Amino acid sequence: MASKLTRSNRAGWIMAFPGIALMTLFIIVPFFLAFAFSLTNQRLASPNAVEYVGFENYSDLLGLAVFTLEPERDESGAVVRDEDGEIEYPRLRNFTRNNPDYPNLAGKREWFSWASGENRTVVLSSDVVFMKALVNTFTFVIFVAPIQAGLALCLALLINQKLRGINVFRTVYFMPVVVSIVVVSILWRFIYSPGDGLLNNALGWLTFGAFTPQDWLGNTSTALPAIMAMSIWQGVGFHMVIWLAGLQNISPTLYEAGNIEGANKWQTFRYITWPGLRNTAVLILIVITMQAFALFAQIDVMTSGGPLDSTQVLVFQAVERGYGKQDISGGSTISVILFVIVLTISLIQRYLTRER
Amino acid sequence: MATVKLRDVKKSYGSVEVIKGVDIDINDGEFVVFVGPSGCGKSTLLRMIAGLEDITSGTLEIDGQVVNDLEPKNRGIAMVFQTYAIFPHMTVRENVAFGLTINKASNEEKEKKVAEAARVLQMEHLLDRRPSELSGGQRQRVAIGRAIVRDPKVFLFDEPLSNLDAALRMDMRMEIGKLHNSLAASMIYVTHDQVEAMTLADKIVVLKDGRVMQIGSPMELYHEPANLFVAGFLGAPSMNFIPVTVEAVEGENIAISSPSLDRISVPGKGRSFTVGQTATLGVRPQYIRPASGDSGMLHGKVALTERLGSETVVDVTLASGGTLIVALPEDKVLAEGTETSFDFDPAQAHLFPETP
């Protein structure tokens, strides 16, 4: 094998060289550099020497602590309440700043908290923005992956029919895939525009003016769902084509056999189509999950992570830190964490969908 | 068990007529083979009986009931496909029970019917395997099992042995023959292989270009072909056709000759001929014998001798040009290039008014 690769293929290697060189330079080298940088305090441009810092970058991102605040009490031991009757607690910064009694809380900030009886349990994080990005990314994946895959399958089933003009539909559904995601994002920013955007106008018209216009991208509760909807719309055509290829791989005689046995539409899908799509489904699941984790352009163009960090995601944070804040080591660390997450999930998916 | 009746059945795709008015009667328990060259419409006709293709005009009756517009599952048929059409993700047991599962039969009924089918087909040991672990012959057995479980009035076979290798094909052919004897069901079997047709059929339907050329028992078709097409299609090696001129009509006998054939009288078999017309003489290779000396009727030069052990096939170039195939029942070598004369019994010859 080795002799064949080196000896008889000189022309082949020469032709492959530019591609291999570029991939090495821009994919393979940066991949390993990210691991290396994540263990240093490398900055984009800095007069200071680079130092090895071990896993400090990781603990700065992933550091978590749970802390229970007890209410303020007066001399008699009664709970102090403010004018609205809310329980008053000591200020958190008393514990997190320069407090030698609580070294584990040093530098951390409140991520979220809940009341438990009179006490208040607070979850603190070393990097609240990163934690929000992490949660948002998972939320995005959990909603987008199944909805996009399911919708794509429905479309594929619809266009996998012998009808006049079916190619028009195939083209229409596939069109968003061809358009650059940046262009799509800019267009959808107009659609989501708070004043007289297309979506507000359409909803207003459909409800005879009863609908109150929303600032879709400016509202913490609607910004991420709005970006999800757009992303699903943009990517569904691509996965539809993959499903379609899978559907057309199923032998028509299997359907004829099902027809003769008297299978109805649902039984045909359940016993013939779906099992026949098994390998396609595995592929789509893994591809969509990876794509969803890589969410970046939509955020960059539409919200820049806002409002109030409600659309922060991991890749956007990696870029933001690496280039925005010139913190290359921080950005690299986020990249490595994302890599580990995606790898783990893909391996789990591979294991769960293995041939039995 | 049932009768099947086709009356002036036609099928068109747009303006192209592929089945041009077919009348066939199939009796209870009969094994009928549709045979013909590829593109003759035999598979289309079978699929029309199955209900997988619409009938453009004419009527199809199964068991006295017109079933033109019935769904396949309501026609009381079961079909075995050339490509087996067994479901790759199901075990043999699930495949055989598929129709019962679809119709929500009880587990006991499934168990009983599957066991019965497995016993008939001697595949009890295969029930828990998957199709990928089976040979071609075993897969076809599974497909037949699925048909048996439906307990159909009519079995339809669409070239079931075409994907098998020669040795297996012979075994399965015998199996199907035995199956027909034990089930005593009506069966319709499509093939392009005349050996399958001759060995299996109670009745052969020869089709060409969407028309029935002849219907009859295998021996009837072999010994009394109605036309040149049937004569040439059945029998191996195929019948010799010699262009001749009609010299005289002597009641039932017709006197003919050609440059390579001495004047002889052959039975006209009810066909009408006029003196001076060209006609075709058909003689099966098995009925031709080398003559002693120059006394024979056919004259030619030996071009090639093929020794098969059980018989010898001699390729003769006739004096007038054409070739003659002679099948001798013994192992015999005729030297290439020798001028030889051949004899045959005129009663075994067929005279057709048409030319090939």
CSV table of C-alpha atoms in Angstrom, one decimal, chain A residues 251 253-254 256-264 267 271-272 275-276 356, chain B residues 47 52 72-73 79 81 83 85-87 89 98-99 101-102 104 146 150:
chain,number,residue,atom,x,y,z
A,251,SER,CA,-36.6,-0.1,-4.0
A,253,THR,CA,-40.9,-3.2,-5.5
A,254,LEU,CA,-40.9,-3.0,-1.7
A,256,GLU,CA,-45.5,-2.7,-4.5
A,257,ALA,CA,-45.1,-5.6,-2.1
A,258,GLY,CA,-46.6,-3.5,0.7
A,259,ASN,CA,-49.4,-2.4,-1.6
A,260,ILE,CA,-50.3,-6.0,-2.4
A,261,GLU,CA,-50.2,-6.9,1.3
A,262,GLY,CA,-52.7,-4.0,1.9
A,263,ALA,CA,-50.5,-1.6,3.8
A,264,ASN,CA,-52.1,1.8,4.3
A,267,GLN,CA,-48.1,1.4,7.6
A,271,TYR,CA,-42.7,-0.5,7.9
A,272,ILE,CA,-41.0,0.3,4.6
A,275,PRO,CA,-36.6,1.5,8.1
A,276,GLY,CA,-35.3,2.2,4.7
A,356,ARG,CA,-27.6,-4.1,16.0
B,47,ARG,CA,-49.0,-6.4,-12.9
B,52,LEU,CA,-50.2,-2.6,-9.7
B,72,PRO,CA,-54.5,-5.2,-4.9
B,73,LYS,CA,-55.2,-6.4,-1.4
B,79,MET,CA,-47.2,-11.8,-5.8
B,81,PHE,CA,-41.2,-10.5,-7.4
B,83,THR,CA,-36.1,-9.0,-6.9
B,85,ALA,CA,-39.0,-7.5,-2.4
B,86,ILE,CA,-38.4,-8.8,1.1
B,87,PHE,CA,-37.9,-6.2,3.8
B,89,HIS,CA,-34.8,-4.8,8.2
B,98,PHE,CA,-45.9,-9.0,7.2
B,99,GLY,CA,-49.4,-9.2,5.7
B,101,THR,CA,-49.1,-7.8,10.9
B,102,ILE,CA,-50.6,-5.2,8.6
B,104,LYS,CA,-53.5,-6.8,12.9
B,146,ARG,CA,-45.1,-14.4,2.5
B,150,ARG,CA,-51.9,-14.6,2.5
